[in-house]
Short mmCIF file of C-alpha atoms in Angstrom, two decimals:
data_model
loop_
_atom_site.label_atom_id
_atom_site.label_comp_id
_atom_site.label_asym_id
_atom_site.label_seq_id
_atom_site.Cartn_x
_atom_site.Cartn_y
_atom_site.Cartn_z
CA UNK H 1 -14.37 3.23 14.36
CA UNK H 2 -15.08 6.90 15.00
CA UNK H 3 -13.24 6.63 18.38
CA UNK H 4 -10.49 5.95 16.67
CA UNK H 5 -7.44 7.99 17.59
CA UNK H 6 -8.90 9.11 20.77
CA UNK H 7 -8.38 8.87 24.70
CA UNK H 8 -4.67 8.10 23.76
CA UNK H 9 -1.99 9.51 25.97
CA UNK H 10 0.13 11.86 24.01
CA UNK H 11 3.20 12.05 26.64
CA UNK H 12 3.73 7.93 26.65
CA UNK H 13 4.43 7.65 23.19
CA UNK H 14 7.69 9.63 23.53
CA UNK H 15 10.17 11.25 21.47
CA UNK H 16 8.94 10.32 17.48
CA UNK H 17 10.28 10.03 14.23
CA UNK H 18 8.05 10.55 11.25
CA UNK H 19 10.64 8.45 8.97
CA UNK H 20 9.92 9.94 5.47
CA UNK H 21 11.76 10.33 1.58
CA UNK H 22 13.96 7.38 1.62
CA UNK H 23 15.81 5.82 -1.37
CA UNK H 24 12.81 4.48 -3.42
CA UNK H 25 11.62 5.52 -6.60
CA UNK H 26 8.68 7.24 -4.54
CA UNK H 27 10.77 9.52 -2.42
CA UNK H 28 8.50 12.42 -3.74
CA UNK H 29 5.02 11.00 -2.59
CA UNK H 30 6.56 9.78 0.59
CA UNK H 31 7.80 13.24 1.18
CA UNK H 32 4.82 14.57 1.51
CA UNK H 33 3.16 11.82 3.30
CA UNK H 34 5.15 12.63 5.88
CA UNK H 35 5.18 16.24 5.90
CA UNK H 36 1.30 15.44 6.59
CA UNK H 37 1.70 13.12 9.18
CA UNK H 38 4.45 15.22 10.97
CA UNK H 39 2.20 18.46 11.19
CA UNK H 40 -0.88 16.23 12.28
CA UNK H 41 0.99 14.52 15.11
CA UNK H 42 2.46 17.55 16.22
CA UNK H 43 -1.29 19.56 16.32
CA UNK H 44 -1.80 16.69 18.81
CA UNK H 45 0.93 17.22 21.29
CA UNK H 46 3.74 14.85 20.06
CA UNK H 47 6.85 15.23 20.05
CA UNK H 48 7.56 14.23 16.53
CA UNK H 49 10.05 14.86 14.15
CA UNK H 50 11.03 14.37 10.27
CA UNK H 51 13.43 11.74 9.54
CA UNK H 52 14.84 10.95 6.15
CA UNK H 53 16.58 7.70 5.78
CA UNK H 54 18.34 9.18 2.77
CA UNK H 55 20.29 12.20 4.75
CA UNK H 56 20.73 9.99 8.07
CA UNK H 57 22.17 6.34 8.83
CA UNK H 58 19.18 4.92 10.81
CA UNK H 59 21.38 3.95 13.90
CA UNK H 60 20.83 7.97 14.58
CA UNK H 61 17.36 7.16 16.17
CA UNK H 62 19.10 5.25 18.39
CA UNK H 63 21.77 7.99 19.08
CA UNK H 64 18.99 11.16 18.96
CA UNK H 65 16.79 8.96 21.28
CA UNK H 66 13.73 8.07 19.78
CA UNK H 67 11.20 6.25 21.37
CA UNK H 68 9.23 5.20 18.49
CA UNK H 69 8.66 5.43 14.40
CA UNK H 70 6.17 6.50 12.23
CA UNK H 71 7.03 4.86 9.13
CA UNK H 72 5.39 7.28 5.89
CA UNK H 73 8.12 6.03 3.74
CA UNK H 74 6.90 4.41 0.40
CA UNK H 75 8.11 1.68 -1.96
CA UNK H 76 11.40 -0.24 -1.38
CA UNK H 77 13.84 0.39 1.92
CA UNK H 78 10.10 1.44 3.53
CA UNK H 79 7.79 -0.57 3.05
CA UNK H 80 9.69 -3.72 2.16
CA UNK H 81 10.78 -5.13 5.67
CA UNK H 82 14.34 -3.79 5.05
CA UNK H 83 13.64 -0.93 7.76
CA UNK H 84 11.18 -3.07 9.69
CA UNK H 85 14.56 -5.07 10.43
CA UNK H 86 16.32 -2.40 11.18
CA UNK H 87 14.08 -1.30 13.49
CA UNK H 88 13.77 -4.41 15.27
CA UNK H 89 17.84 -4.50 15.52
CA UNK H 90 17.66 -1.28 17.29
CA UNK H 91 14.43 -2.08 19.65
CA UNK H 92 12.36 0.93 18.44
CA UNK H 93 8.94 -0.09 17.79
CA UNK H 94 7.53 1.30 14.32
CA UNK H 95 3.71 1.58 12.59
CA UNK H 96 2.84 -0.88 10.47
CA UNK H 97 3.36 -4.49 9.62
CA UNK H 98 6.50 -6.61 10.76
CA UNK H 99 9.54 -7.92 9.01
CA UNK H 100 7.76 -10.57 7.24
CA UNK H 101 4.39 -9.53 6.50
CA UNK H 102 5.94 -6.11 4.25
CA UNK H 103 8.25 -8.30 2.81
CA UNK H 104 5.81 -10.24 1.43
CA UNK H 105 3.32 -7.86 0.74
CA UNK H 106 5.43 -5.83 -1.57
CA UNK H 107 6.17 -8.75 -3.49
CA UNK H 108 3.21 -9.19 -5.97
CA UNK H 109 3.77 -12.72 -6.89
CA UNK H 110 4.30 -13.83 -3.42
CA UNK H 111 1.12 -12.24 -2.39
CA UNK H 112 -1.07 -13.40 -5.52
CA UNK H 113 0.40 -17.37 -4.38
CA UNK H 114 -0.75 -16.73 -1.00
CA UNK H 115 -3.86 -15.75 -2.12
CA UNK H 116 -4.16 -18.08 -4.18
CA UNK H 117 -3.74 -20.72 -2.03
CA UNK H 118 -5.84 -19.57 0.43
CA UNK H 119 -8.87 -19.08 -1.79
CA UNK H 120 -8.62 -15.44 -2.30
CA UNK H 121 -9.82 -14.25 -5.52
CA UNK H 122 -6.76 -12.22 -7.86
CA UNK H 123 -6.61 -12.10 -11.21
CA UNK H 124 -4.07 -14.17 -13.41
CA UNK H 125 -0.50 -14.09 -14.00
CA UNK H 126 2.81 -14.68 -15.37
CA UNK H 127 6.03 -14.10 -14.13
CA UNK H 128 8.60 -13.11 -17.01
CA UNK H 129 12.07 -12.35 -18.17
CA UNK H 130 12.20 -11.08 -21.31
CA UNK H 131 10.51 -9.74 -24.02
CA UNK H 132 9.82 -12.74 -25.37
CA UNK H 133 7.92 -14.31 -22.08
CA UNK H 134 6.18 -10.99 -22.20
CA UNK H 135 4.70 -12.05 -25.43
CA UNK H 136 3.74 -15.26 -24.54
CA UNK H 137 2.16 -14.61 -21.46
CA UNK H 138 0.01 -11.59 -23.78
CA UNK H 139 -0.95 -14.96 -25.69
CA UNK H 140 -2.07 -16.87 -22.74
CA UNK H 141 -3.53 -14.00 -20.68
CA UNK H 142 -4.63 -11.93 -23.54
CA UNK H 143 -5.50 -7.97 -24.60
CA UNK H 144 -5.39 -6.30 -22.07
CA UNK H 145 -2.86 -6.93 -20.34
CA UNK H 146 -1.18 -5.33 -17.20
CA UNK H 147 2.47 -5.43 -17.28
CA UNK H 148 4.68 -3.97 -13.84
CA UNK H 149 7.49 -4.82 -11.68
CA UNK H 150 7.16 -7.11 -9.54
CA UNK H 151 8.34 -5.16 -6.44
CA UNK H 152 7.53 -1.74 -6.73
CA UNK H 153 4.52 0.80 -6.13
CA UNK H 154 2.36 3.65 -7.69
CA UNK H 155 2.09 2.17 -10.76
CA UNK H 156 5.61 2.98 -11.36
CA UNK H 157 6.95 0.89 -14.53
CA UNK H 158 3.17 -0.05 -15.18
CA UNK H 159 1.98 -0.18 -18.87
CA UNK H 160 -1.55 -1.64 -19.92
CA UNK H 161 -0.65 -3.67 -23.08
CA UNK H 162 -3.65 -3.50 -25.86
CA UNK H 163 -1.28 -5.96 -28.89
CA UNK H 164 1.60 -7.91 -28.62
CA UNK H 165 3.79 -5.53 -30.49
CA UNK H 166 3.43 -3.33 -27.21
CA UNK H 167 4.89 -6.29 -24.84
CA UNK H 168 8.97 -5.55 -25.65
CA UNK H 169 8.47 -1.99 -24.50
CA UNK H 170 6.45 -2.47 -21.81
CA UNK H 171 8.85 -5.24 -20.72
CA UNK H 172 11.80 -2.93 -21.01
CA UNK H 173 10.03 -0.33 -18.88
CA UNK H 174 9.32 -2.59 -15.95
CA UNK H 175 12.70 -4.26 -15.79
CA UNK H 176 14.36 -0.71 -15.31
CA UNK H 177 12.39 -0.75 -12.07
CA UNK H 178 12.85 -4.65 -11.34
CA UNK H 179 14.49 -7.83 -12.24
CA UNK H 180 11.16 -9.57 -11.25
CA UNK H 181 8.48 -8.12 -13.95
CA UNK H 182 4.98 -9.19 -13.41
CA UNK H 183 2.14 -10.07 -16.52
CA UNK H 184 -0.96 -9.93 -15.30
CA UNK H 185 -4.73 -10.69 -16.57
CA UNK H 186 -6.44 -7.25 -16.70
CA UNK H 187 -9.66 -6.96 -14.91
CA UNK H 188 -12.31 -5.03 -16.84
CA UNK H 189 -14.89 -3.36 -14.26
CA UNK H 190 -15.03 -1.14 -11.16
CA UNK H 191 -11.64 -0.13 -9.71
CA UNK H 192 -11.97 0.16 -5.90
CA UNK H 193 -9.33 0.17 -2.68
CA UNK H 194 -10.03 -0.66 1.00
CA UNK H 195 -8.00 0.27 3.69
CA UNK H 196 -8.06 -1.60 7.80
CA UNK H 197 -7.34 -0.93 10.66
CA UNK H 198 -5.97 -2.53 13.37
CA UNK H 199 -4.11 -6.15 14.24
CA UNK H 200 -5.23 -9.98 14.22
CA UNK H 201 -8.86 -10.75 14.89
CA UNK H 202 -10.04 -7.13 15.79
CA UNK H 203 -8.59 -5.56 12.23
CA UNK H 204 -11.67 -3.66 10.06
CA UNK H 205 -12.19 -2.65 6.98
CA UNK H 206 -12.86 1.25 6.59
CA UNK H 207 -15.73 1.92 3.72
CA UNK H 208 -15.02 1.10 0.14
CA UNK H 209 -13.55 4.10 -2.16
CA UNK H 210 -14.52 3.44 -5.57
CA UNK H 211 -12.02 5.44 -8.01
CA UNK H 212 -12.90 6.67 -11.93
CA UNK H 213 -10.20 8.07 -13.23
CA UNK H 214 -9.60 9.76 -16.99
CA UNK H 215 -9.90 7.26 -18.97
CA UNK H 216 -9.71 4.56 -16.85
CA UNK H 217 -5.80 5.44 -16.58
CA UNK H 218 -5.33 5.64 -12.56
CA UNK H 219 -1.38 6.12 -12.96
CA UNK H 220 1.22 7.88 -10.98
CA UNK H 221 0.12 11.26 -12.25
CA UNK H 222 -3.44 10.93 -11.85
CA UNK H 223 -2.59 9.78 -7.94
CA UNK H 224 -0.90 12.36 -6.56
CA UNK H 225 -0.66 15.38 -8.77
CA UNK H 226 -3.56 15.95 -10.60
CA UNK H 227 -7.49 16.81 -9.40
CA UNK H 228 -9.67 14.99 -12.26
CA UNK H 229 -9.49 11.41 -10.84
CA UNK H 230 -13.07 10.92 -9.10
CA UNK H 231 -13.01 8.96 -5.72
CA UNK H 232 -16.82 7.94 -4.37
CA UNK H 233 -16.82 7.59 -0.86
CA UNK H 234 -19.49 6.13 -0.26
CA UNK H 235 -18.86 4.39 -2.92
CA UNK H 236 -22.32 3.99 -4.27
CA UNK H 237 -21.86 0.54 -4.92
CA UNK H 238 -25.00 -1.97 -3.70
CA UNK H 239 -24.27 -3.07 0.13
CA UNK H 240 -23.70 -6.99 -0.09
CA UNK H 241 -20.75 -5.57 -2.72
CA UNK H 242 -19.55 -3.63 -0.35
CA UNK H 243 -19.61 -5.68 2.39
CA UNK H 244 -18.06 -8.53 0.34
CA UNK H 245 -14.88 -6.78 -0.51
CA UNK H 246 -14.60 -5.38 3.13
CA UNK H 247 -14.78 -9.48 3.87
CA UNK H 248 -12.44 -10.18 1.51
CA UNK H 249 -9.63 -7.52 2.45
CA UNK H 250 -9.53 -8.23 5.94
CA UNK H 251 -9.14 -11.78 5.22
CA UNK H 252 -6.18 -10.87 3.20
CA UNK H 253 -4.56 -8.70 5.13
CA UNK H 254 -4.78 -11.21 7.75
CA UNK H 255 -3.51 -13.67 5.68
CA UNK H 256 -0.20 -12.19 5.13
CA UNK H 257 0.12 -11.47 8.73
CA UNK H 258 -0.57 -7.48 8.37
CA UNK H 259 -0.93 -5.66 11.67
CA UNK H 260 -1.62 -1.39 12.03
CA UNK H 261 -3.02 -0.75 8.77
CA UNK H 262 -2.72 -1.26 5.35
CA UNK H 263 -5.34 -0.78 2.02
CA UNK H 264 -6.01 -3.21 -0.85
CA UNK H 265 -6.25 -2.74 -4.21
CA UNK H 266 -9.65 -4.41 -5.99
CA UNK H 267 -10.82 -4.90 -9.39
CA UNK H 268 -15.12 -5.39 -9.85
CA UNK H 269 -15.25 -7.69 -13.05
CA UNK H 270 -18.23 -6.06 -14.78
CA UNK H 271 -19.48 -8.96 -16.50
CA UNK H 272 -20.50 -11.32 -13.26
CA UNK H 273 -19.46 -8.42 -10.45
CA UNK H 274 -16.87 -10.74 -8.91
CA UNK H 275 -14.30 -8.84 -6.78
CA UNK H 276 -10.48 -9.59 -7.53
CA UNK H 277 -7.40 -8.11 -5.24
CA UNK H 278 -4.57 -6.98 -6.78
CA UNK H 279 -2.44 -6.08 -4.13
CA UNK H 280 -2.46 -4.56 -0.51
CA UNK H 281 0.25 -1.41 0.44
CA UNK H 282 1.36 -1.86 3.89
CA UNK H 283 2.40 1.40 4.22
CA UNK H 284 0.18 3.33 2.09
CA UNK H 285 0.14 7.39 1.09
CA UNK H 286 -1.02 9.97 3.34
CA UNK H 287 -0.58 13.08 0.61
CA UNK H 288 -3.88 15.31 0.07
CA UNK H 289 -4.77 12.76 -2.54
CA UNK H 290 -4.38 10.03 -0.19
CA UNK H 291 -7.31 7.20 0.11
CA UNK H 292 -6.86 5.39 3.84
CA UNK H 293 -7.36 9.57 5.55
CA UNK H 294 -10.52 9.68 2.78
CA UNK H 295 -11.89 6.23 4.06
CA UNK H 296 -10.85 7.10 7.93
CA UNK H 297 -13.23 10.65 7.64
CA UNK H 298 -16.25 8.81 6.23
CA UNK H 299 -15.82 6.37 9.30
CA UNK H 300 -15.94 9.78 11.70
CA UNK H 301 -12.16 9.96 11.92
CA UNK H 302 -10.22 12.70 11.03
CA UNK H 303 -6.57 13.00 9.45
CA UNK H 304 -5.02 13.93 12.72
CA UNK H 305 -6.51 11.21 15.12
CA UNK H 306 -5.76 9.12 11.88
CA UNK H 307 -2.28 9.64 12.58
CA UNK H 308 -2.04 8.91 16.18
CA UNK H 309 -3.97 5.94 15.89
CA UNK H 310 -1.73 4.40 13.68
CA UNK H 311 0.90 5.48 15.29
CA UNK H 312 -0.35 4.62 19.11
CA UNK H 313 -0.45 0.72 17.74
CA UNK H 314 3.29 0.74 16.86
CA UNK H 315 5.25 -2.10 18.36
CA UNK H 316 7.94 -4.49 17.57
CA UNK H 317 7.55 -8.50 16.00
CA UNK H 318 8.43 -9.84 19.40
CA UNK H 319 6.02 -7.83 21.45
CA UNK H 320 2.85 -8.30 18.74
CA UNK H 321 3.61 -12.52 19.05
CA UNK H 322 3.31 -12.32 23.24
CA UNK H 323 0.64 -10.00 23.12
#
């Protein structure tokens, strides 16, 4: 994995956009994703340049002549297949997974039935539409409980419910985010993500980063914009763990037909040490705080080669089913 990013020929990828901000309720994180990506492609050589979706129709690639996108936008119109179909309309290949594979993966319960289905360990659930569903499914699934829309990211809308008076709040919250709000089992244990690498059969998983936050409470603040949340890379767990939730990740990201990169989200029960995915970000941060550049440099591969790596494997749906 260390040659990652390398022996790649800077002049053939063309004129780039770094598409970044966006309309989504993480326009600020996405920001400066892409402010990071932008510098690091440019210390390489490429002719890159910041896009934001937000201040520009997207048909303006087409007019400004881009070759190709680097997609660092976050959350929905980014990492939804919205602009993956966009981008196929226009013919300008783009990082990341295709049309169907983001729309799926940023839909929770979609993902959790594929899973499901396919044998994939993930934890619980309930879908709900009211307050009243939220309590119920706190009866069936029980204290705690994890509460969040269904289609949204950085555990924006999240709330851990500890009693059932909490659920009506907590359901409230969500649905501002999403019509689709999402009751799920809470998994008590070690909180770890993986990020891969690459398409199809020769897709890896990068080493495990296992995260303690304060107080357990990994939320949007303690993400991106504080420095007390620990990350262990290595993550100092015992080796057939490891290896076991590396398994398990790049059998769901090729499950949902992922291709570039992407990083899962796993729960460790503590009681048995059984490994449970929560969800997997198909287009996930790239900020200071970010975990795939934190995986990628204990693998030997720095932010910048990061960057062109990812984006030297963007292409369109069509061209990844001939090739």
């Amino acid at each position: 994995m260390s040659k990652f990013g390398t022996d790649i020929d800077v002049k053939a990828l063309g004129k780039v956009a770094v598409l970044m901000g966006g309309r989504s309720s993480e326009r600020e994180v996405s920001l400066m994703s892409g402010a990071g990506v932008l510098s690091a492609l440019q210390s390489k050589g490429v002719d890159a340049h910041k896009f934001d979706p937000a201040e520009q129709s997207l048909d303006q690639l087409k007019v400004q002549g881009f070759d190709r996108c680097f997609i660092a936008l976050h959350g929905r119109y980014g990492e939804d297949g919205t602009v993956q179909g966009a981008l196929e309309l226009l013919d300008i290949p783009y990082t990341g997974s295709g049309v169907m594979a983001s729309s799926i993966a940023m839909d929770k319960v979609m993902t959790k039935r594929i899973w499901r289905f396919e044998g994939l360990p993930t934890p619980d659930w309930r879908m709900v539409a009211s307050a009243d569903e939220t309590r119920a499914a706190f009866a069936a699934l029980g204290a705690p409980m994890i509460v969040k829309p269904a289609r949204d990211g950085s555990s924006i809308g999240l709330t851990k419910v500890m009693n059932a008076d909490e659920c009506a709040k907590a359901y409230e919250l969500a649905a501002k985010y999403d019509a689709e709000v999402l009751c799920e089992e809470f998994i008590t244990g070690d909180e770890t993500t993986c990020p891969v690498l690459g398409t199809g059969a020769s897709a890896r998983a990068l080493p495990v980063i296992r995260i303690v936050a304060p107080e357990g409470n990994y939320d949007y603040q303690n993400k991106y914009f504080t420095d007390t949340t620990q990350y262990h890379c290595p993550s100092g767990l015992p080796a057939d763990e490891e290896a076991e939730i590396q398994r398990i990740v790049e059998k769901a990201f090729r499950t949902l037909g992922c291709r570039g990169w992407a990083r899962a989200d796993i729960m460790i029960r503590g009681s048995d040490r059984k490994p449970f995915l929560l969800e997997i970000n198909t287009s996930p941060g790239m900020t200071g705080h970010s975990l795939v550049p934190m995986a990628a440099r204990a693998s030997g591969v720095s932010y910048e080669n990061l960057c062109l790596g990812i984006l030297a494997m963007s292409t369109l749906d069509g061209a990844a089913e001939q090739s």
